[in-house]
mmCIF file with all atom_site columns, C-alpha atoms and ligand atoms in Angstrom:
data_model
loop_
_atom_site.group_PDB
_atom_site.id
_atom_site.type_symbol
_atom_site.label_atom_id
_atom_site.label_alt_id
_atom_site.label_comp_id
_atom_site.label_asym_id
_atom_site.label_entity_id
_atom_site.label_seq_id
_atom_site.pdbx_PDB_ins_code
_atom_site.Cartn_x
_atom_site.Cartn_y
_atom_site.Cartn_z
_atom_site.occupancy
_atom_site.B_iso_or_equiv
_atom_site.pdbx_formal_charge
_atom_site.auth_seq_id
_atom_site.auth_comp_id
_atom_site.auth_asym_id
_atom_site.auth_atom_id
_atom_site.pdbx_PDB_model_num
ATOM   1   C  CA  . MET A 1 1   ? -48.318 3.073  -20.438 1.00 80.00 ? 1   MET A CA  1
ATOM   2   C  CA  . ALA A 1 2   ? -45.996 2.085  -17.592 1.00 83.00 ? 2   ALA A CA  1
ATOM   3   C  CA  . ASP A 1 3   ? -42.524 3.085  -17.565 1.00 95.00 ? 3   ASP A CA  1
ATOM   4   C  CA  . CYS A 1 4   ? -43.126 5.769  -20.636 1.00 98.00 ? 4   CYS A CA  1
ATOM   5   C  CA  . ILE A 1 5   ? -41.443 8.911  -19.533 1.00 98.00 ? 5   ILE A CA  1
ATOM   6   C  CA  . PHE A 1 6   ? -43.768 11.127 -21.664 1.00 98.00 ? 6   PHE A CA  1
ATOM   7   C  CA  . CYS A 1 7   ? -46.853 9.535  -20.214 1.00 98.00 ? 7   CYS A CA  1
ATOM   8   C  CA  . LYS A 1 8   ? -45.575 10.262 -16.702 1.00 98.00 ? 8   LYS A CA  1
ATOM   9   C  CA  . ILE A 1 9   ? -44.993 14.058 -17.826 1.00 98.00 ? 9   ILE A CA  1
ATOM   10  C  CA  . ALA A 1 10  ? -48.537 13.950 -19.442 1.00 98.00 ? 10  ALA A CA  1
ATOM   11  C  CA  . ALA A 1 11  ? -49.928 12.776 -15.933 1.00 97.00 ? 11  ALA A CA  1
ATOM   12  C  CA  . GLY A 1 12  ? -48.155 15.185 -14.125 1.00 96.00 ? 12  GLY A CA  1
ATOM   13  C  CA  . GLU A 1 13  ? -45.695 12.436 -12.432 1.00 97.00 ? 13  GLU A CA  1
ATOM   14  C  CA  . VAL A 1 14  ? -42.299 13.624 -13.762 1.00 97.00 ? 14  VAL A CA  1
ATOM   15  C  CA  . ASN A 1 15  ? -41.776 17.442 -14.128 1.00 98.00 ? 15  ASN A CA  1
ATOM   16  C  CA  . ALA A 1 16  ? -41.562 19.344 -17.172 1.00 98.00 ? 16  ALA A CA  1
ATOM   17  C  CA  . LYS A 1 17  ? -41.557 22.977 -18.170 1.00 98.00 ? 17  LYS A CA  1
ATOM   18  C  CA  . VAL A 1 18  ? -45.076 23.003 -19.868 1.00 98.00 ? 18  VAL A CA  1
ATOM   19  C  CA  . VAL A 1 19  ? -45.734 25.721 -22.480 1.00 98.00 ? 19  VAL A CA  1
ATOM   20  C  CA  . TYR A 1 20  ? -49.093 24.785 -23.732 1.00 98.00 ? 20  TYR A CA  1
ATOM   21  C  CA  . GLU A 1 21  ? -51.891 22.016 -22.438 1.00 98.00 ? 21  GLU A CA  1
ATOM   22  C  CA  . ASP A 1 22  ? -55.175 20.979 -23.574 1.00 98.00 ? 22  ASP A CA  1
ATOM   23  C  CA  . ALA A 1 23  ? -57.554 17.869 -23.116 1.00 98.00 ? 23  ALA A CA  1
ATOM   24  C  CA  . ASP A 1 24  ? -55.773 15.841 -25.516 1.00 98.00 ? 24  ASP A CA  1
ATOM   25  C  CA  . THR A 1 25  ? -52.212 17.260 -26.020 1.00 98.00 ? 25  THR A CA  1
ATOM   26  C  CA  . LEU A 1 26  ? -49.485 18.734 -24.347 1.00 98.00 ? 26  LEU A CA  1
ATOM   27  C  CA  . ALA A 1 27  ? -46.385 20.897 -25.083 1.00 98.00 ? 27  ALA A CA  1
ATOM   28  C  CA  . PHE A 1 28  ? -43.322 21.108 -22.958 1.00 99.00 ? 28  PHE A CA  1
ATOM   29  C  CA  . LEU A 1 29  ? -39.476 22.379 -23.345 1.00 98.00 ? 29  LEU A CA  1
ATOM   30  C  CA  . ASP A 1 30  ? -36.780 19.661 -24.201 1.00 98.00 ? 30  ASP A CA  1
ATOM   31  C  CA  . LEU A 1 31  ? -34.454 18.676 -21.446 1.00 98.00 ? 31  LEU A CA  1
ATOM   32  C  CA  . ASN A 1 32  ? -31.770 18.847 -24.177 1.00 98.00 ? 32  ASN A CA  1
ATOM   33  C  CA  . PRO A 1 33  ? -32.453 21.820 -26.343 1.00 98.00 ? 33  PRO A CA  1
ATOM   34  C  CA  . GLN A 1 34  ? -30.991 21.844 -30.039 1.00 97.00 ? 34  GLN A CA  1
ATOM   35  C  CA  . ALA A 1 35  ? -32.330 25.537 -30.473 1.00 98.00 ? 35  ALA A CA  1
ATOM   36  C  CA  . PRO A 1 36  ? -32.919 28.221 -28.496 1.00 98.00 ? 36  PRO A CA  1
ATOM   37  C  CA  . ALA A 1 37  ? -36.649 27.605 -28.723 1.00 98.00 ? 37  ALA A CA  1
ATOM   38  C  CA  . HIS A 1 38  ? -37.123 23.725 -28.370 1.00 98.00 ? 38  HIS A CA  1
ATOM   39  C  CA  . ALA A 1 39  ? -40.370 22.487 -27.426 1.00 99.00 ? 39  ALA A CA  1
ATOM   40  C  CA  . LEU A 1 40  ? -41.826 18.776 -27.985 1.00 99.00 ? 40  LEU A CA  1
ATOM   41  C  CA  . ILE A 1 41  ? -45.368 18.332 -28.577 1.00 99.00 ? 41  ILE A CA  1
ATOM   42  C  CA  . ILE A 1 42  ? -47.209 14.934 -27.440 1.00 98.00 ? 42  ILE A CA  1
ATOM   43  C  CA  . PRO A 1 43  ? -50.538 13.201 -27.441 1.00 98.00 ? 43  PRO A CA  1
ATOM   44  C  CA  . ARG A 1 44  ? -51.699 12.719 -23.756 1.00 98.00 ? 44  ARG A CA  1
ATOM   45  C  CA  . ARG A 1 45  ? -52.506 9.578  -24.828 1.00 98.00 ? 45  ARG A CA  1
ATOM   46  C  CA  . HIS A 1 46  ? -49.797 6.843  -25.585 1.00 98.00 ? 46  HIS A CA  1
ATOM   47  C  CA  . LEU A 1 47  ? -48.930 6.550  -29.236 1.00 98.00 ? 47  LEU A CA  1
ATOM   48  C  CA  . PRO A 1 48  ? -45.560 4.495  -29.891 1.00 98.00 ? 48  PRO A CA  1
ATOM   49  C  CA  . ARG A 1 49  ? -44.789 6.677  -33.007 1.00 98.00 ? 49  ARG A CA  1
ATOM   50  C  CA  . LEU A 1 50  ? -46.544 8.231  -36.244 1.00 98.00 ? 50  LEU A CA  1
ATOM   51  C  CA  . ALA A 1 51  ? -46.273 5.178  -38.122 1.00 98.00 ? 51  ALA A CA  1
ATOM   52  C  CA  . ALA A 1 52  ? -48.787 3.423  -35.247 1.00 98.00 ? 52  ALA A CA  1
ATOM   53  C  CA  . ALA A 1 53  ? -51.389 6.149  -35.954 1.00 98.00 ? 53  ALA A CA  1
ATOM   54  C  CA  . GLU A 1 54  ? -54.800 4.956  -37.887 1.00 98.00 ? 54  GLU A CA  1
ATOM   55  C  CA  . ASP A 1 55  ? -57.626 6.606  -39.604 1.00 98.00 ? 55  ASP A CA  1
ATOM   56  C  CA  . ILE A 1 56  ? -59.489 6.832  -35.912 1.00 98.00 ? 56  ILE A CA  1
ATOM   57  C  CA  . ASP A 1 57  ? -56.294 9.316  -34.770 1.00 98.00 ? 57  ASP A CA  1
ATOM   58  C  CA  . ALA A 1 58  ? -56.960 11.644 -37.691 1.00 98.00 ? 58  ALA A CA  1
ATOM   59  C  CA  . GLY A 1 59  ? -58.459 14.276 -35.444 1.00 98.00 ? 59  GLY A CA  1
ATOM   60  C  CA  . LEU A 1 60  ? -55.741 14.037 -32.696 1.00 98.00 ? 60  LEU A CA  1
ATOM   61  C  CA  . LEU A 1 61  ? -52.913 14.341 -35.670 1.00 98.00 ? 61  LEU A CA  1
ATOM   62  C  CA  . GLY A 1 62  ? -54.754 17.512 -36.795 1.00 98.00 ? 62  GLY A CA  1
ATOM   63  C  CA  . LYS A 1 63  ? -54.725 18.887 -33.054 1.00 98.00 ? 63  LYS A CA  1
ATOM   64  C  CA  . LEU A 1 64  ? -50.826 18.069 -32.611 1.00 98.00 ? 64  LEU A CA  1
ATOM   65  C  CA  . GLN A 1 65  ? -50.487 20.401 -35.380 1.00 98.00 ? 65  GLN A CA  1
ATOM   66  C  CA  . LEU A 1 66  ? -52.499 23.219 -34.050 1.00 98.00 ? 66  LEU A CA  1
ATOM   67  C  CA  . THR A 1 67  ? -50.827 22.649 -30.507 1.00 98.00 ? 67  THR A CA  1
ATOM   68  C  CA  . ALA A 1 68  ? -47.613 23.171 -32.375 1.00 99.00 ? 68  ALA A CA  1
ATOM   69  C  CA  . VAL A 1 69  ? -48.839 26.364 -33.787 1.00 98.00 ? 69  VAL A CA  1
ATOM   70  C  CA  . LYS A 1 70  ? -50.246 27.749 -30.525 1.00 98.00 ? 70  LYS A CA  1
ATOM   71  C  CA  . THR A 1 71  ? -46.969 26.825 -29.014 1.00 98.00 ? 71  THR A CA  1
ATOM   72  C  CA  . ALA A 1 72  ? -44.828 28.636 -31.552 1.00 98.00 ? 72  ALA A CA  1
ATOM   73  C  CA  . LYS A 1 73  ? -47.074 31.454 -30.693 1.00 98.00 ? 73  LYS A CA  1
ATOM   74  C  CA  . LEU A 1 74  ? -46.365 31.396 -26.965 1.00 98.00 ? 74  LEU A CA  1
ATOM   75  C  CA  . LEU A 1 75  ? -42.360 30.967 -27.863 1.00 98.00 ? 75  LEU A CA  1
ATOM   76  C  CA  . LYS A 1 76  ? -42.771 33.881 -30.252 1.00 98.00 ? 76  LYS A CA  1
ATOM   77  C  CA  . ILE A 1 77  ? -41.150 32.049 -33.002 1.00 98.00 ? 77  ILE A CA  1
ATOM   78  C  CA  . GLU A 1 78  ? -44.742 31.637 -35.268 1.00 98.00 ? 78  GLU A CA  1
ATOM   79  C  CA  . THR A 1 79  ? -42.941 33.232 -38.116 1.00 98.00 ? 79  THR A CA  1
ATOM   80  C  CA  . ALA A 1 80  ? -39.837 30.649 -38.650 1.00 98.00 ? 80  ALA A CA  1
ATOM   81  C  CA  . PHE A 1 81  ? -40.262 27.285 -36.810 1.00 98.00 ? 81  PHE A CA  1
ATOM   82  C  CA  . ARG A 1 82  ? -39.451 23.734 -37.824 1.00 98.00 ? 82  ARG A CA  1
ATOM   83  C  CA  . LEU A 1 83  ? -41.906 20.547 -36.701 1.00 98.00 ? 83  LEU A CA  1
ATOM   84  C  CA  . VAL A 1 84  ? -40.477 17.305 -37.128 1.00 98.00 ? 84  VAL A CA  1
ATOM   85  C  CA  . THR A 1 85  ? -41.171 13.675 -35.890 1.00 98.00 ? 85  THR A CA  1
ATOM   86  C  CA  . ASN A 1 86  ? -38.420 11.161 -35.789 1.00 98.00 ? 86  ASN A CA  1
ATOM   87  C  CA  . ASN A 1 87  ? -40.173 7.775  -36.519 1.00 98.00 ? 87  ASN A CA  1
ATOM   88  C  CA  . GLY A 1 88  ? -38.278 4.742  -35.530 1.00 98.00 ? 88  GLY A CA  1
ATOM   89  C  CA  . LYS A 1 89  ? -34.574 4.160  -34.080 1.00 98.00 ? 89  LYS A CA  1
ATOM   90  C  CA  . ALA A 1 90  ? -32.704 4.641  -37.326 1.00 97.00 ? 90  ALA A CA  1
ATOM   91  C  CA  . ALA A 1 91  ? -34.571 8.291  -37.807 1.00 97.00 ? 91  ALA A CA  1
ATOM   92  C  CA  . GLY A 1 92  ? -33.299 9.040  -34.427 1.00 97.00 ? 92  GLY A CA  1
ATOM   93  C  CA  . GLN A 1 93  ? -36.194 8.265  -32.215 1.00 98.00 ? 93  GLN A CA  1
ATOM   94  C  CA  . SER A 1 94  ? -35.305 7.550  -28.555 1.00 98.00 ? 94  SER A CA  1
ATOM   95  C  CA  . VAL A 1 95  ? -38.119 7.985  -26.695 1.00 98.00 ? 95  VAL A CA  1
ATOM   96  C  CA  . ASP A 1 96  ? -41.423 5.729  -28.091 1.00 98.00 ? 96  ASP A CA  1
ATOM   97  C  CA  . HIS A 1 97  ? -44.232 7.953  -27.465 1.00 98.00 ? 97  HIS A CA  1
ATOM   98  C  CA  . LEU A 1 98  ? -45.068 10.287 -30.315 1.00 98.00 ? 98  LEU A CA  1
ATOM   99  C  CA  . HIS A 1 99  ? -43.600 13.619 -30.475 1.00 98.00 ? 99  HIS A CA  1
ATOM   100 C  CA  . TYR A 1 100 ? -43.016 16.584 -32.584 1.00 98.00 ? 100 TYR A CA  1
ATOM   101 C  CA  . HIS A 1 101 ? -40.164 18.724 -32.134 1.00 98.00 ? 101 HIS A CA  1
ATOM   102 C  CA  . LEU A 1 102 ? -40.713 22.295 -32.633 1.00 98.00 ? 102 LEU A CA  1
ATOM   103 C  CA  . LEU A 1 103 ? -37.695 24.112 -33.046 1.00 98.00 ? 103 LEU A CA  1
ATOM   104 C  CA  . GLY A 1 104 ? -36.783 27.853 -33.732 1.00 98.00 ? 104 GLY A CA  1
ATOM   105 C  CA  . GLY A 1 105 ? -35.100 31.033 -32.340 1.00 98.00 ? 105 GLY A CA  1
ATOM   106 C  CA  . ARG A 1 106 ? -31.892 30.382 -34.819 1.00 97.00 ? 106 ARG A CA  1
ATOM   107 C  CA  . LYS A 1 107 ? -31.328 29.733 -38.452 1.00 96.00 ? 107 LYS A CA  1
ATOM   108 C  CA  . LEU A 1 108 ? -32.350 26.217 -39.056 1.00 96.00 ? 108 LEU A CA  1
ATOM   109 C  CA  . LEU A 1 109 ? -30.072 24.524 -42.014 1.00 95.00 ? 109 LEU A CA  1
ATOM   110 C  CA  . TRP A 1 110 ? -31.713 22.242 -44.761 1.00 96.00 ? 110 TRP A CA  1
ATOM   111 C  CA  . PRO A 1 111 ? -31.318 19.489 -45.229 1.00 94.00 ? 111 PRO A CA  1
ATOM   112 C  CA  . PRO A 1 112 ? -31.064 18.128 -41.928 1.00 90.00 ? 112 PRO A CA  1
ATOM   113 C  CA  . GLY A 1 113 ? -28.580 15.560 -40.858 1.00 77.00 ? 113 GLY A CA  1
HETATM 114 P  P1  . 5GP B 2 .   ? -36.178 11.522 -29.973 1.00 82.17 ? 201 5GP B P1  1
HETATM 115 O  O1  . 5GP B 2 .   ? -35.055 11.430 -30.070 1.00 82.17 ? 201 5GP B O1  1
HETATM 116 O  O2  . 5GP B 2 .   ? -37.172 10.350 -29.415 1.00 82.17 ? 201 5GP B O2  1
HETATM 117 O  O3  . 5GP B 2 .   ? -36.825 12.311 -31.334 1.00 82.17 ? 201 5GP B O3  1
HETATM 118 O  O4  . 5GP B 2 .   ? -36.634 12.845 -29.103 1.00 82.17 ? 201 5GP B O4  1
HETATM 119 C  C1  . 5GP B 2 .   ? -36.483 12.665 -27.881 1.00 82.17 ? 201 5GP B C1  1
HETATM 120 C  C2  . 5GP B 2 .   ? -36.324 13.962 -27.081 1.00 82.17 ? 201 5GP B C2  1
HETATM 121 O  O5  . 5GP B 2 .   ? -36.767 13.912 -25.467 1.00 82.17 ? 201 5GP B O5  1
HETATM 122 C  C3  . 5GP B 2 .   ? -34.988 14.436 -26.988 1.00 82.17 ? 201 5GP B C3  1
HETATM 123 O  O6  . 5GP B 2 .   ? -34.847 15.840 -27.686 1.00 82.17 ? 201 5GP B O6  1
HETATM 124 C  C4  . 5GP B 2 .   ? -34.855 14.411 -25.450 1.00 82.17 ? 201 5GP B C4  1
HETATM 125 O  O7  . 5GP B 2 .   ? -33.919 15.664 -25.091 1.00 82.17 ? 201 5GP B O7  1
HETATM 126 C  C5  . 5GP B 2 .   ? -36.030 14.994 -24.912 1.00 82.17 ? 201 5GP B C5  1
HETATM 127 N  N1  . 5GP B 2 .   ? -36.256 14.219 -23.398 1.00 82.17 ? 201 5GP B N1  1
HETATM 128 C  C6  . 5GP B 2 .   ? -36.039 12.862 -23.150 1.00 82.17 ? 201 5GP B C6  1
HETATM 129 N  N2  . 5GP B 2 .   ? -36.371 12.513 -21.849 1.00 82.17 ? 201 5GP B N2  1
HETATM 130 C  C7  . 5GP B 2 .   ? -36.753 13.810 -21.249 1.00 82.17 ? 201 5GP B C7  1
HETATM 131 C  C8  . 5GP B 2 .   ? -37.455 14.385 -20.274 1.00 82.17 ? 201 5GP B C8  1
HETATM 132 O  O8  . 5GP B 2 .   ? -37.610 13.578 -19.235 1.00 82.17 ? 201 5GP B O8  1
HETATM 133 N  N3  . 5GP B 2 .   ? -38.069 15.622 -20.199 1.00 82.17 ? 201 5GP B N3  1
HETATM 134 C  C9  . 5GP B 2 .   ? -38.111 16.251 -21.536 1.00 82.17 ? 201 5GP B C9  1
HETATM 135 N  N4  . 5GP B 2 .   ? -38.337 17.649 -21.058 1.00 82.17 ? 201 5GP B N4  1
HETATM 136 N  N5  . 5GP B 2 .   ? -37.397 15.907 -22.531 1.00 82.17 ? 201 5GP B N5  1
HETATM 137 C  C10 . 5GP B 2 .   ? -36.843 14.642 -22.587 1.00 82.17 ? 201 5GP B C10 1
HETATM 138 ZN ZN1 . ZN  B 3 .   ? -46.291 6.887  -23.303 1.00 82.17 ? 202 ZN  B ZN1 1
#
């Protein structure tokens, strides 16, 4: 999608520190990390938010979770990490391309703010 920063990263038009990629998904380090390890897991295909996913996207949503696990292993945080998506502005979503935050490398508090 034109003017979507994450579509541009997926297309290789904008630089990012890619940790893992395959045909359908991509994991790269967040520009403004909130933990020692902070990656973003995205589908290559533009989906604005999790709530925009439909039944046909079930396989892709599963792949995103598996990409998160592979990325957690590559970042050596597989024993303790958080995977979260902000769906909608009031939940903190600032980029309208589905992404999961993978966070680890420090004690993570609960509940989040
Ligand atoms: P949200 O606030 O939508 O849940 O998360 C968006 C995340 O994308 C933020 O953590 C922000 O730091 C990150 N981000 C925004 N633009 C870029 C970018 O161009 N490159 C990278 N690597 N991360 C970005
Ligand atoms: Zn996009």
